[in-house]
């Protein structure tokens, strides 16, 4: 397996396929780099170099008791980029990975970036507050933590259903997709995944979004049951200076899997716009 060590000694697993201009993927919670397989297989066949890592505490990366916070996640991504000396890259983040991409660009700058793509992403901030009245109440995230603590195996089986929109009328449910979601979740650290809930729910990425100065594509489903579009994708597209919002009618949170062909085509079209 390909791994590198961060400055605190954490081993981060990553995939690195192909040659050409790099596309760097950051996955959602509680998944791993494997969540991007459909996009990576497609883009490597179209001449791009595709890289995806397992966030610390997730997948095949180490499971440290420290550093399970968005600052460190962003620093780990920066370390990967520097380890591989990536330049003129497109950074693609889904869900929590969208927060990671935004925070990486806000914290480390865009000197190595040509573009950004945020898919069903958590920014600007998910938690309801006086400044964010359209957000979700803290009780929603407390319940997630309680379920992760009590029986994450069953919780991940159950969560996969609305994640992919399989609870909607006429949805074509795939047990294989549900099993893959469960398996990716169970590979990760119980502690790391529990602590990550705070990072995708309470961290405010507004200032990071303001610092993004590269062309940005925002893809979001209008039936996203995990990260509702009105308080995420639509607001992000207003904050990022050079953003294009594309809404998927009836789209679920797991659109990269259940609408992979459509997502792949949109990514390829956007990638071709970069020099």
Coordinates of C-alpha atoms in Angstrom, one line a residue:
X1 CA 0.0 0.0 0.0
X2 CA 1.1 3.6 -0.6
X3 CA 1.4 5.6 2.6
X4 CA 3.3 8.6 3.9
X5 CA 4.0 9.8 7.4
X6 CA 2.7 13.2 8.6
X7 CA 4.7 15.4 10.9
X8 CA 3.1 13.7 14.0
X9 CA 4.0 10.3 12.7
X10 CA 0.5 9.3 11.4
X11 CA 0.6 7.0 8.3
X12 CA -1.8 8.2 5.6
X13 CA -2.9 5.7 3.0
X14 CA -3.4 7.0 -0.6
X15 CA -4.1 5.9 -4.1
X16 CA -2.3 7.5 -7.0
X17 CA -3.3 6.3 -10.5
X18 CA -2.2 7.5 -13.9
X19 CA -0.4 10.5 -15.3
X20 CA -1.4 13.9 -16.5
X21 CA -2.9 16.9 -14.6
X22 CA -3.7 15.8 -11.0
X23 CA -7.2 15.5 -9.5
X24 CA -7.2 15.2 -5.7
X25 CA -10.2 13.7 -4.0
X26 CA -11.3 14.1 -0.3
X27 CA -14.0 11.6 0.8
X28 CA -17.0 12.0 3.1
X29 CA -17.8 10.6 6.5
X30 CA -17.5 7.8 7.6
X31 CA -16.0 6.5 4.3
X32 CA -12.6 6.1 2.6
X33 CA -10.9 6.8 -0.7
X34 CA -12.9 3.9 -2.1
X35 CA -15.9 6.1 -2.2
X36 CA -14.3 7.8 -5.2
X37 CA -13.6 4.6 -7.3
X38 CA -16.2 5.5 -9.9
X39 CA -14.8 8.9 -10.5
X40 CA -11.1 7.8 -10.3
X41 CA -11.6 4.9 -12.8
X42 CA -13.4 7.2 -15.2
X43 CA -10.9 10.1 -15.1
X44 CA -7.8 8.0 -15.2
X45 CA -9.1 6.6 -18.5
X46 CA -9.5 10.2 -19.7
X47 CA -5.8 11.0 -19.2
X48 CA -5.8 12.5 -15.6
X49 CA -3.7 11.6 -12.6
X50 CA -6.1 10.8 -9.8
X51 CA -5.2 10.8 -6.1
X52 CA -7.4 10.0 -3.1
X53 CA -6.4 9.4 0.5
X54 CA -8.0 7.9 3.6
X55 CA -8.4 10.7 6.1
X56 CA -6.7 9.9 9.4
X57 CA -9.0 7.8 11.6
X58 CA -10.7 6.5 8.4
X59 CA -10.1 3.5 6.1
X60 CA -6.6 2.2 5.9
X61 CA -4.8 5.2 7.5
X62 CA -3.6 5.2 11.1
X63 CA -6.1 5.6 13.9
X64 CA -4.4 8.2 16.2
X65 CA -6.1 9.4 19.3
X66 CA -5.1 13.0 18.5
X67 CA -5.5 15.2 15.4
X68 CA -9.0 14.2 14.6
X69 CA -10.0 17.8 13.8
X70 CA -10.3 19.8 10.6
X71 CA -7.1 21.8 11.1
X72 CA -5.2 18.6 11.1
X73 CA -7.2 17.0 8.3
X74 CA -6.3 20.1 6.1
X75 CA -2.7 19.9 7.2
X76 CA -2.6 16.2 6.3
X77 CA -4.0 17.0 2.8
X78 CA -1.3 19.7 2.4
X79 CA 1.3 17.2 3.4
X80 CA 0.1 14.7 0.8
X81 CA 0.2 17.4 -1.9
X82 CA 3.7 18.4 -0.9
X83 CA 4.8 14.7 -0.6
X84 CA 3.7 14.1 -4.2
X85 CA 4.7 17.7 -5.3
X86 CA 1.3 18.2 -7.0
X87 CA 0.8 21.4 -9.0
X88 CA -2.1 22.9 -11.0
X89 CA -4.4 20.4 -9.3
X90 CA -8.2 20.2 -9.1
X91 CA -9.3 19.5 -5.5
X92 CA -12.6 17.6 -5.3
X93 CA -14.4 17.1 -1.9
X94 CA -17.6 15.4 -1.1
X95 CA -19.6 16.1 2.1
X96 CA -17.0 16.3 5.0
X97 CA -14.4 16.1 2.3
X98 CA -15.8 19.3 0.9
X99 CA -15.1 20.9 4.3
X100 CA -11.6 19.5 4.1
X101 CA -11.0 21.0 0.6
X102 CA -12.3 24.4 1.6
X103 CA -10.2 24.5 4.8
X104 CA -7.1 23.3 3.0
X105 CA -7.5 26.1 0.4
X106 CA -8.3 28.6 3.1
X107 CA -5.5 27.5 5.4
X108 CA -2.8 26.7 2.9
X109 CA -3.7 28.9 -0.1
X110 CA -4.4 28.1 -3.7
X111 CA -0.9 28.2 -5.1
X112 CA -1.1 24.5 -6.0
X113 CA -4.7 24.6 -7.1
X114 CA -6.2 25.2 -10.5
X115 CA -9.8 24.4 -9.6
X116 CA -12.1 23.2 -6.8
X117 CA -15.2 21.0 -6.8
X118 CA -17.5 20.8 -3.8
X119 CA -20.1 18.0 -4.1
X120 CA -22.9 17.6 -1.5
X121 CA -20.4 19.5 0.7
X122 CA -20.9 20.6 4.3
X123 CA -19.8 24.3 4.0
X124 CA -20.5 27.0 5.0
X125 CA -21.7 25.4 8.3
X126 CA -24.3 22.8 9.1
X127 CA -25.1 23.7 12.7
X128 CA -28.1 25.9 13.4
X129 CA -27.3 29.2 15.3
X130 CA -28.4 32.8 15.4
X131 CA -26.0 33.5 12.5
X132 CA -27.2 30.4 10.6
X133 CA -30.9 30.0 11.3
X134 CA -31.3 27.6 8.4
X135 CA -29.0 25.0 9.9
X136 CA -29.7 21.7 11.7
X137 CA -30.1 21.7 15.5
X138 CA -27.3 20.3 17.6
X139 CA -29.7 17.5 18.6
X140 CA -29.3 16.0 15.1
X141 CA -25.6 15.6 15.6
X142 CA -25.8 14.5 19.2
X143 CA -28.0 11.7 17.9
X144 CA -25.4 10.7 15.3
X145 CA -22.8 10.6 18.0
X146 CA -25.0 8.5 20.3
X147 CA -25.7 6.0 17.4
X148 CA -22.0 5.8 16.5
X149 CA -21.1 5.1 20.2
X150 CA -23.9 2.6 20.8
X151 CA -23.9 0.5 17.6
X152 CA -22.1 2.0 14.7
X153 CA -22.3 -1.2 12.6
X154 CA -26.1 -1.1 12.6
X155 CA -26.1 2.7 12.3
X156 CA -24.0 2.6 9.1
X157 CA -26.3 0.0 7.6
X158 CA -29.3 2.3 8.4
X159 CA -27.6 5.5 7.4
X160 CA -26.7 4.2 3.9
X161 CA -30.4 4.1 2.9
X162 CA -31.2 7.9 3.1
X163 CA -27.5 8.6 2.1
X164 CA -28.2 7.1 -1.3
X165 CA -31.8 8.1 -1.5
X166 CA -32.9 4.4 -1.4
X167 CA -35.9 5.4 0.8
X168 CA -37.5 7.4 -2.0
X169 CA -40.3 6.0 -4.2
X170 CA -39.0 4.1 -7.3
X171 CA -35.4 4.1 -6.0
X172 CA -33.3 1.2 -7.3
X173 CA -31.8 0.0 -4.0
X174 CA -28.5 -1.7 -4.2
X175 CA -27.5 -4.0 -1.4
X176 CA -23.9 -4.0 -2.7
X177 CA -23.7 -0.2 -2.3
X178 CA -25.1 -0.4 1.2
X179 CA -22.6 -3.2 2.0
X180 CA -19.7 -1.1 0.6
X181 CA -20.8 1.9 2.7
X182 CA -20.9 -0.3 5.8
X183 CA -17.5 -1.9 5.1
X184 CA -15.8 1.5 4.6
X185 CA -17.3 2.8 7.8
X186 CA -16.3 -0.2 9.8
X187 CA -12.6 0.0 8.6
X188 CA -12.3 3.3 10.3
X189 CA -11.5 4.3 13.9
X190 CA -14.5 4.3 16.3
X191 CA -12.9 7.2 18.1
X192 CA -11.9 9.1 15.0
X193 CA -15.3 8.9 13.4
X194 CA -17.0 9.9 16.7
X195 CA -14.8 13.0 16.9
X196 CA -15.2 13.8 13.3
X197 CA -18.9 14.5 13.8
X198 CA -18.1 17.8 15.4
X199 CA -15.8 18.7 12.5
X200 CA -18.5 18.3 9.8
X201 CA -21.3 19.9 11.8
X202 CA -19.9 22.7 14.0
X203 CA -16.9 24.1 12.0
X204 CA -17.7 27.3 10.1
X205 CA -16.0 27.3 6.7
X206 CA -17.3 30.7 5.7
X207 CA -13.9 32.5 5.9
X208 CA -12.3 29.6 4.0
X209 CA -14.8 29.9 1.2
X210 CA -14.1 33.6 0.9
X211 CA -10.4 32.9 0.3
X212 CA -11.0 30.5 -2.6
X213 CA -9.9 32.3 -5.8
X214 CA -9.9 29.5 -8.3
X215 CA -12.8 28.4 -10.5
X216 CA -15.1 26.3 -8.3
X217 CA -17.9 23.9 -9.3
X218 CA -20.6 23.2 -6.7
X219 CA -22.7 20.1 -7.3
X220 CA -25.6 19.3 -5.0
X221 CA -28.8 17.3 -5.1
X222 CA -32.0 19.1 -4.2
X223 CA -33.2 16.0 -2.3
X224 CA -30.0 15.6 -0.3
X225 CA -31.3 14.2 3.1
X226 CA -27.9 14.4 4.8
X227 CA -26.6 17.9 3.9
X228 CA -29.7 19.9 2.8
X229 CA -28.9 22.1 -0.2
X230 CA -30.5 25.4 1.0
X231 CA -28.1 25.8 3.9
X232 CA -25.0 24.4 2.1
X233 CA -24.5 24.3 -1.7
X234 CA -26.7 27.3 -2.5
X235 CA -24.9 29.5 0.2
X236 CA -21.5 28.2 -0.8
X237 CA -22.1 29.2 -4.4
X238 CA -22.9 32.7 -3.2
X239 CA -19.8 33.1 -1.1
X240 CA -17.1 31.7 -3.4
X241 CA -16.1 34.4 -5.8
X242 CA -15.9 32.3 -9.0
X243 CA -18.4 29.5 -8.3
X244 CA -20.9 27.7 -10.6
X245 CA -23.8 25.9 -8.9
X246 CA -25.3 22.9 -10.7
X247 CA -28.3 21.4 -8.9
X248 CA -29.2 17.7 -9.5
X249 CA -33.1 17.5 -9.4
X250 CA -34.0 14.7 -7.0
X251 CA -30.4 14.1 -6.3
X252 CA -29.3 12.3 -3.2
X253 CA -26.3 12.9 -1.0
X254 CA -24.5 9.8 -2.4
X255 CA -24.8 11.2 -5.9
X256 CA -21.2 10.2 -6.8
X257 CA -22.3 6.6 -6.6
X258 CA -26.0 6.6 -7.6
X259 CA -25.5 9.2 -10.4
X260 CA -21.9 8.4 -11.2
X261 CA -22.2 8.8 -14.9
X262 CA -23.7 12.3 -14.6
X263 CA -21.1 13.4 -12.0
X264 CA -18.3 12.0 -14.1
X265 CA -19.5 13.9 -17.1
X266 CA -19.8 17.2 -15.2
X267 CA -16.3 16.7 -13.7
X268 CA -14.7 16.0 -17.0
X269 CA -16.4 19.0 -18.6
X270 CA -15.1 21.2 -15.8
X271 CA -11.6 19.8 -15.8
X272 CA -11.3 20.6 -19.5
X273 CA -11.8 24.2 -18.7
X274 CA -8.5 24.4 -16.8
X275 CA -5.3 25.0 -18.7

